Short mmCIF file of C-alpha atoms in Angstrom, two decimals:
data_model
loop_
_atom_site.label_atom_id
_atom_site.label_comp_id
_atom_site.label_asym_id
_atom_site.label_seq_id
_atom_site.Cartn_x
_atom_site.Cartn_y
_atom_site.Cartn_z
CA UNK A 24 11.18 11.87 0.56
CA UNK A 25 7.80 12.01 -1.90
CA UNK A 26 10.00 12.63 -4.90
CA UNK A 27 12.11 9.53 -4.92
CA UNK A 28 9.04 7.56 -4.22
CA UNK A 29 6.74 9.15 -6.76
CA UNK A 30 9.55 8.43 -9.16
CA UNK A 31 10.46 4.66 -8.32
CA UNK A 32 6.42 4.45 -8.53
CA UNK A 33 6.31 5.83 -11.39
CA UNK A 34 8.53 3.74 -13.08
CA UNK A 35 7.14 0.70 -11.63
CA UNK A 36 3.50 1.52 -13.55
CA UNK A 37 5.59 2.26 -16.59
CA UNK A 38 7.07 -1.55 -15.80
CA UNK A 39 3.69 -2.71 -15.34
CA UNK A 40 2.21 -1.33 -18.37
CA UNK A 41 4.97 -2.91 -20.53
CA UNK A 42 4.80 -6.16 -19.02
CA UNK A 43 0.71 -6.18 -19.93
CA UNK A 44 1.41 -4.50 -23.52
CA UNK A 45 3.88 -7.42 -23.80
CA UNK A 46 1.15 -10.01 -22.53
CA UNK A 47 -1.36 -9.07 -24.62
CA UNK A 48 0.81 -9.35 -28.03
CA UNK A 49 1.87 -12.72 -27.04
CA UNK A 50 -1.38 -13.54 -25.47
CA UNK A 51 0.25 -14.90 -22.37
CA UNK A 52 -1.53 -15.04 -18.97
CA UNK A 53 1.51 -15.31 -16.82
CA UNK A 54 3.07 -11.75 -18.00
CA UNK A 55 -0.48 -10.51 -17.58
CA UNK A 56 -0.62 -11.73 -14.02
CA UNK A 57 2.82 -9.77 -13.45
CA UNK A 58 2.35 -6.77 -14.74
CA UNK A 59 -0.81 -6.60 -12.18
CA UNK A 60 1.34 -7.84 -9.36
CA UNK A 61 3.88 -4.76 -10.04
CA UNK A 62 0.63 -2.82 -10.60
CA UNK A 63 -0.68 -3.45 -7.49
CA UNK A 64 3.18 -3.41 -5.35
CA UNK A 65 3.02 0.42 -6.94
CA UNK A 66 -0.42 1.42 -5.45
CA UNK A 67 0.13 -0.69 -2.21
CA UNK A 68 3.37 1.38 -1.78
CA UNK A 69 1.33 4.94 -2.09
CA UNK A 70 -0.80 3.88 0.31
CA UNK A 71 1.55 2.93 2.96
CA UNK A 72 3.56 5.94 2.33
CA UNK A 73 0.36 8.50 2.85
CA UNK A 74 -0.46 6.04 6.04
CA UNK A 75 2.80 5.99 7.33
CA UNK A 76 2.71 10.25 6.95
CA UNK A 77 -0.20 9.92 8.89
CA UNK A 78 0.57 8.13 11.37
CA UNK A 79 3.46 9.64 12.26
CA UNK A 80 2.18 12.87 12.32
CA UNK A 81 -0.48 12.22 15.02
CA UNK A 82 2.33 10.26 16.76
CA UNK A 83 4.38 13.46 17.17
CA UNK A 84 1.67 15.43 17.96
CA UNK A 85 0.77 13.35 20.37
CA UNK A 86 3.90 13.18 22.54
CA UNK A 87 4.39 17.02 22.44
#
């Protein structure tokens, strides 16, 4: 299940960075903003993932 989401976050940092290349050669604040919106949707993702992992780890371990 990593692979899949490694790869869709992967591609949504390549998004990202396009959107703020884009930004800065039209100097616009709006595709800026977006870009660290998609950013930040990519690294929130990781982070629920590993917590998730975590979590439901202990939870097994826990019942058994």
């Amino acid at each position: 299940m990593l692979i899949p989401i490694l790869v869709l976050d992967v591609a949504l940092v390549a998004w990202s960075l396009h959107l703020m290349e884009k930004a800065f050669e039209d100097k616009e604040f709006s595709l800026m903003l977006a870009g660290m919106l998609v950013a930040l949707a990519a690294a929130a993702m990781m982070v629920v993932y590993f917590l998730m992992g975590h979590c439901m780890s202990y939870l097994l371990q826990a019942s058994s």
